[in-house]
Phi, psi and omega in degrees: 000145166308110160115009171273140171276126159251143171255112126287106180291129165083031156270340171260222181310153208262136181291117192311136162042065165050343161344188193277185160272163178262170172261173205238109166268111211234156182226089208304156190205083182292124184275170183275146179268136172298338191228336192245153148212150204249158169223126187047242164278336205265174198213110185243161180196175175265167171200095174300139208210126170302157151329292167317319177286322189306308162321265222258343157087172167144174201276139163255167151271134171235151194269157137203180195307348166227035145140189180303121158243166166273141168216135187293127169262142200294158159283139177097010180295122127006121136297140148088022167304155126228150193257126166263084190256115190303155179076349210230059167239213179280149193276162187287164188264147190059036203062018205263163183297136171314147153284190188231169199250145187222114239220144205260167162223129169207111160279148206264155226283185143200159209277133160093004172254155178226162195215101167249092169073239163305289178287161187287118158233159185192165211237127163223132169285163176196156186288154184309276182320314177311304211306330191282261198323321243057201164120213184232162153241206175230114176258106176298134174253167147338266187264073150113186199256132166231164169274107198247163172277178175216132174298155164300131192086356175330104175275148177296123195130334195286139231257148130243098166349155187194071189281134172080354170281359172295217188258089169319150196284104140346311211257357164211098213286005193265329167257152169211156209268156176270180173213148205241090181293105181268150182255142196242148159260183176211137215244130169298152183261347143278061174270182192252168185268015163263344161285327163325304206277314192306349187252337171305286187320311177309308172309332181299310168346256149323326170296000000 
């Protein structure tokens, strides 16, 4: 432990008038782990996780103080879950049980996704004209690309349900969280000048 003495005997100054030799008192000084910090036998650290694994669950690698091991991580894991693994601390004094590495979970983000609790929200674009007319678009899920309809008249802002496209439940693996396309349009920045006059006539129209 930091700040324990060790005696190495007949190691220090040489003893006056032939006397014994001193002994050497030495005073551990444990440098600090860029990753690991110990309290008592237990041992903490973080433990960084893709989106995906967190979501959908599957084996991560975790460093711990005598090499790599895999660990399943649950679907619907968290920032800031903890993982306990018993045995992966400091070894026990005397033959006594080991401690355990005790571990943080923080997941890193992923572009076009948002996370609120169970559920997905993620931003899709669409054309000016769908959004009037209707018709579809193509929405990214966790595991894959789906096709949603999009109504005539669509406003920007509008939400679309993905039911069961969320986040499984940690505590009931039989439930999920939805996922939410909000739609943003896009409005061209160009037109040629028959579209111009033809979006004229329309407003001439609509008025």
């Amino acid at each position: 432990d930091n700040g324990q003495s060790i005696r190495i005997r007949d190691k220090g100054e040489p003893g006056t008038n032939g006397g014994p030799r001193g002994d050497l008192l030495v005073e551990v000084n444990v440098a600090k782990h860029p990753i690991f910090q110990r309290q008592d036998m237990n041992i903490f650290s973080t433990a960084p996780i893709t989106f995906a694994q967190a979501a959908l669950g599957g084996d991560v690698k975790i460093s711990t103080v005598d090499g790599d091991v895999l660990y399943t991580v649950k679907p619907g894991t968290q920032t800031d879950t903890k993982i306990r693994l018993k045995g992966k601390g400091m070894p026990g004094i005397n033959g006594g049980e080991a401690g355990s590495l005790l571990l943080e979970v923080t997941v890193h983000d992923k572009p076009g996704f948002e996370r609120k609790g169970m559920d997905l929200y993620t931003t899709v674009e669409i054309p000016f004209e769908t959004a009037a007319l209707g018709g579809e678009a193509i929405v990214p899920t966790l595991t894959g690309k789906v096709s949603c309809k999009i109504k005539e008249g669509t406003q920007s802002g509008t939400k679309i349900r993905l039911k069961g496209k969320g986040i499984v439940s940690m505590k009931n693996p039989s439930q999920k969280g939805d996922e939410y396309a909000v739609i943003q349009i896009r409005v061209p920045k160009h037109l040629s000048p028959d579209a111009k006059q033809k979006l004229s006539e329309y407003a001439k129209a609509a008025s």
